[in-house]
PDB file of C-alpha atoms in Angstrom:
ATOM      1  CA  UNK A  11      17.932  32.622 -97.917  1.00 92.00           C
ATOM      2  CA  UNK A  12      19.113  35.747 -98.781  1.00 93.00           C
ATOM      3  CA  UNK A  13      21.903  37.633-100.996  1.00 90.00           C
ATOM      4  CA  UNK A  14      23.711  41.207-100.517  1.00 87.00           C
ATOM      5  CA  UNK A  15      24.415  42.613-104.211  1.00 84.00           C
ATOM      6  CA  UNK A  16      25.891  46.645-104.153  1.00 81.00           C
ATOM      7  CA  UNK A  17      22.204  48.403-105.406  1.00 86.00           C
ATOM      8  CA  UNK A  18      19.725  45.271-104.390  1.00 92.00           C
ATOM      9  CA  UNK A  19      19.240  42.521-102.420  1.00 93.00           C
ATOM     10  CA  UNK A  20      17.809  38.926-102.870  1.00 95.00           C
ATOM     11  CA  UNK A  21      15.203  36.599-101.247  1.00 97.00           C
ATOM     12  CA  UNK A  22      15.832  32.663-102.444  1.00 96.00           C
ATOM     13  CA  UNK A  23      13.015  30.289-101.836  1.00 97.00           C
ATOM     14  CA  UNK A  24      12.258  27.149-103.340  1.00 96.00           C
ATOM     15  CA  UNK A  25      10.916  28.330-106.625  1.00 97.00           C
ATOM     16  CA  UNK A  26      11.478  31.734-106.357  1.00 98.00           C
ATOM     17  CA  UNK A  27      14.096  35.203-107.138  1.00 97.00           C
ATOM     18  CA  UNK A  28      13.313  38.354-104.786  1.00 98.00           C
ATOM     19  CA  UNK A  29      14.586  41.399-105.345  1.00 97.00           C
ATOM     20  CA  UNK A  30      14.663  43.892-103.809  1.00 96.00           C
ATOM     21  CA  UNK A  31      16.406  47.582-103.393  1.00 93.00           C
ATOM     22  CA  UNK A  32      19.049  48.314-100.737  1.00 87.00           C
ATOM     23  CA  UNK A  33      19.455  50.364 -98.131  1.00 76.00           C
ATOM     24  CA  UNK A  34      23.721  49.492 -98.608  1.00 72.00           C
ATOM     25  CA  UNK A  35      25.765  52.525 -98.525  1.00 64.00           C
ATOM     26  CA  UNK A  36      27.514  54.261-101.594  1.00 63.00           C
ATOM     27  CA  UNK A  37      29.546  56.730-101.997  1.00 63.00           C
ATOM     28  CA  UNK A  38      28.647  60.171-100.068  1.00 66.00           C
ATOM     29  CA  UNK A  39      28.426  58.023 -96.751  1.00 73.00           C
ATOM     30  CA  UNK A  40      25.813  58.581 -95.152  1.00 81.00           C
ATOM     31  CA  UNK A  41      21.325  59.337 -95.304  1.00 84.00           C
ATOM     32  CA  UNK A  42      22.054  60.025 -98.594  1.00 82.00           C
ATOM     33  CA  UNK A  43      24.515  57.304 -99.563  1.00 80.00           C
ATOM     34  CA  UNK A  44      21.529  54.804 -98.037  1.00 82.00           C
ATOM     35  CA  UNK A  45      18.613  56.703-100.801  1.00 85.00           C
ATOM     36  CA  UNK A  46      21.178  56.756-103.862  1.00 85.00           C
ATOM     37  CA  UNK A  47      21.203  52.710-103.089  1.00 84.00           C
ATOM     38  CA  UNK A  48      17.487  52.666-102.412  1.00 88.00           C
ATOM     39  CA  UNK A  49      17.161  54.350-105.433  1.00 90.00           C
ATOM     40  CA  UNK A  50      19.984  52.902-108.137  1.00 90.00           C
ATOM     41  CA  UNK A  51      17.602  49.066-106.924  1.00 92.00           C
ATOM     42  CA  UNK A  52      14.854  50.646-107.656  1.00 94.00           C
ATOM     43  CA  UNK A  53      16.229  51.452-111.356  1.00 93.00           C
ATOM     44  CA  UNK A  54      17.467  48.440-111.601  1.00 93.00           C
ATOM     45  CA  UNK A  55      13.877  45.831-111.285  1.00 95.00           C
ATOM     46  CA  UNK A  56      12.405  48.540-113.741  1.00 95.00           C
ATOM     47  CA  UNK A  57      14.932  49.057-116.221  1.00 94.00           C
ATOM     48  CA  UNK A  58      14.958  44.658-115.663  1.00 94.00           C
ATOM     49  CA  UNK A  59      11.849  44.563-115.418  1.00 94.00           C
ATOM     50  CA  UNK A  60      11.224  46.556-119.611  1.00 93.00           C
ATOM     51  CA  UNK A  61      14.800  44.737-120.643  1.00 93.00           C
ATOM     52  CA  UNK A  62      12.305  41.417-119.417  1.00 92.00           C
ATOM     53  CA  UNK A  63       9.826  41.185-122.756  1.00 91.00           C
ATOM     54  CA  UNK A  64      12.905  42.496-124.898  1.00 93.00           C
ATOM     55  CA  UNK A  65      11.890  40.113-127.757  1.00 93.00           C
ATOM     56  CA  UNK A  66      15.692  39.788-129.416  1.00 93.00           C
ATOM     57  CA  UNK A  67      16.043  38.362-125.314  1.00 93.00           C
ATOM     58  CA  UNK A  68      13.806  36.264-125.026  1.00 92.00           C
ATOM     59  CA  UNK A  69      15.223  32.413-122.856  1.00 92.00           C
ATOM     60  CA  UNK A  70      18.469  34.102-122.600  1.00 94.00           C
ATOM     61  CA  UNK A  71      17.745  35.859-119.592  1.00 96.00           C
ATOM     62  CA  UNK A  72      15.565  35.642-115.594  1.00 96.00           C
ATOM     63  CA  UNK A  73      12.064  36.582-116.764  1.00 96.00           C
ATOM     64  CA  UNK A  74      10.274  38.982-114.374  1.00 97.00           C
ATOM     65  CA  UNK A  75       6.746  37.290-113.369  1.00 97.00           C
ATOM     66  CA  UNK A  76       6.179  39.983-111.808  1.00 96.00           C
ATOM     67  CA  UNK A  77       6.893  43.067-110.149  1.00 95.00           C
ATOM     68  CA  UNK A  78       5.014  45.456-107.697  1.00 93.00           C
ATOM     69  CA  UNK A  79       5.202  49.309-105.682  1.00 90.00           C
ATOM     70  CA  UNK A  80       7.333  51.010-109.052  1.00 87.00           C
ATOM     71  CA  UNK A  81      10.274  48.752-109.004  1.00 85.00           C
ATOM     72  CA  UNK A  82      11.128  48.119-104.613  1.00 93.00           C
ATOM     73  CA  UNK A  83       9.656  43.942-105.228  1.00 96.00           C
ATOM     74  CA  UNK A  84      10.597  41.991-108.584  1.00 97.00           C
ATOM     75  CA  UNK A  85      10.653  38.163-108.757  1.00 98.00           C
ATOM     76  CA  UNK A  86      11.623  36.394-110.691  1.00 97.00           C
ATOM     77  CA  UNK A  87      12.073  32.170-111.578  1.00 98.00           C
ATOM     78  CA  UNK A  88      14.756  30.934-109.347  1.00 97.00           C
ATOM     79  CA  UNK A  89      18.082  29.645-111.092  1.00 96.00           C
ATOM     80  CA  UNK A  90      20.575  26.998-109.608  1.00 92.00           C
ATOM     81  CA  UNK A  91      24.060  28.816-108.867  1.00 87.00           C
ATOM     82  CA  UNK A  92      26.378  28.292-112.571  1.00 79.00           C
ATOM     83  CA  UNK A  93      28.547  25.775-111.734  1.00 74.00           C
ATOM     84  CA  UNK A  94      31.957  26.858-112.107  1.00 69.00           C
ATOM     85  CA  UNK A  95      36.217  25.737-111.905  1.00 63.00           C
ATOM     86  CA  UNK A  96      37.433  30.039-110.779  1.00 58.00           C
ATOM     87  CA  UNK A  97      36.173  32.824-111.337  1.00 53.00           C
ATOM     88  CA  UNK A  98      36.481  32.494-114.863  1.00 58.00           C
ATOM     89  CA  UNK A  99      35.428  29.393-115.873  1.00 61.00           C
ATOM     90  CA  UNK A 100      32.155  27.912-116.323  1.00 65.00           C
ATOM     91  CA  UNK A 101      32.075  24.380-116.181  1.00 60.00           C
ATOM     92  CA  UNK A 102      30.060  22.703-118.824  1.00 65.00           C
ATOM     93  CA  UNK A 103      29.855  22.401-122.624  1.00 67.00           C
ATOM     94  CA  UNK A 104      26.760  25.106-122.380  1.00 74.00           C
ATOM     95  CA  UNK A 105      26.480  28.778-123.853  1.00 77.00           C
ATOM     96  CA  UNK A 106      26.242  31.576-122.480  1.00 80.00           C
ATOM     97  CA  UNK A 107      23.772  34.004-123.611  1.00 86.00           C
ATOM     98  CA  UNK A 108      25.123  36.917-126.733  1.00 85.00           C
ATOM     99  CA  UNK A 109      22.996  39.428-125.411  1.00 90.00           C
ATOM    100  CA  UNK A 110      23.080  42.737-127.812  1.00 90.00           C
ATOM    101  CA  UNK A 111      23.514  45.760-125.840  1.00 90.00           C
ATOM    102  CA  UNK A 112      25.950  43.762-124.044  1.00 89.00           C
ATOM    103  CA  UNK A 113      25.038  44.513-120.624  1.00 87.00           C
ATOM    104  CA  UNK A 114      28.962  44.317-119.158  1.00 83.00           C
ATOM    105  CA  UNK A 115      29.748  42.975-116.194  1.00 82.00           C
ATOM    106  CA  UNK A 116      30.199  39.493-117.214  1.00 82.00           C
ATOM    107  CA  UNK A 117      31.498  37.760-113.034  1.00 81.00           C
ATOM    108  CA  UNK A 118      29.905  34.178-113.053  1.00 80.00           C
ATOM    109  CA  UNK A 119      27.353  34.872-110.309  1.00 84.00           C
ATOM    110  CA  UNK A 120      25.919  37.164-112.378  1.00 89.00           C
ATOM    111  CA  UNK A 121      24.667  33.489-114.534  1.00 90.00           C
ATOM    112  CA  UNK A 122      22.664  31.314-113.895  1.00 91.00           C
ATOM    113  CA  UNK A 123      20.240  27.007-115.355  1.00 92.00           C
ATOM    114  CA  UNK A 124      17.252  28.370-115.811  1.00 94.00           C
ATOM    115  CA  UNK A 125      15.170  25.407-117.560  1.00 91.00           C
ATOM    116  CA  UNK A 126      18.956  23.347-118.907  1.00 88.00           C
ATOM    117  CA  UNK A 127      20.412  26.029-120.207  1.00 88.00           C
ATOM    118  CA  UNK A 128      22.665  29.804-118.627  1.00 90.00           C
ATOM    119  CA  UNK A 129      20.523  32.575-118.236  1.00 93.00           C
ATOM    120  CA  UNK A 130      21.048  36.066-117.268  1.00 94.00           C
ATOM    121  CA  UNK A 131      20.188  36.949-114.013  1.00 94.00           C
ATOM    122  CA  UNK A 132      21.564  40.649-113.458  1.00 92.00           C
ATOM    123  CA  UNK A 133      21.117  41.817-116.305  1.00 91.00           C
ATOM    124  CA  UNK A 134      20.327  45.763-115.513  1.00 86.00           C
ATOM    125  CA  UNK A 135      22.080  48.031-117.973  1.00 76.00           C
ATOM    126  CA  UNK A 136      23.602  51.288-116.092  1.00 69.00           C
TER     127      UNK A 136
END
């Protein structure tokens, strides 16, 4: 299964989520926009690799398991989608992770279930 975000494409296997930079156009459009999108995706992967080892966030984020080619390919454990009743209401009694600094963008797609707890799956700080 493939999911597309603004700066990255996520390939979902049975056990892993693989994030790669996207070639989607950014504001500039054309080749310049595609290159900007690629650069933003690589930087997002690199930043998540750095934040993955940030001790205060341990257990609250989906960790980077492997990173190759300087951020071109990144592997995470696959998380289950977070059940929601509508765009902003989470189902269940599990607490949302509280990350400091806060990466913002608290949409349901940025969270998932891993090992019985809610974790942040997209935590790139821009």
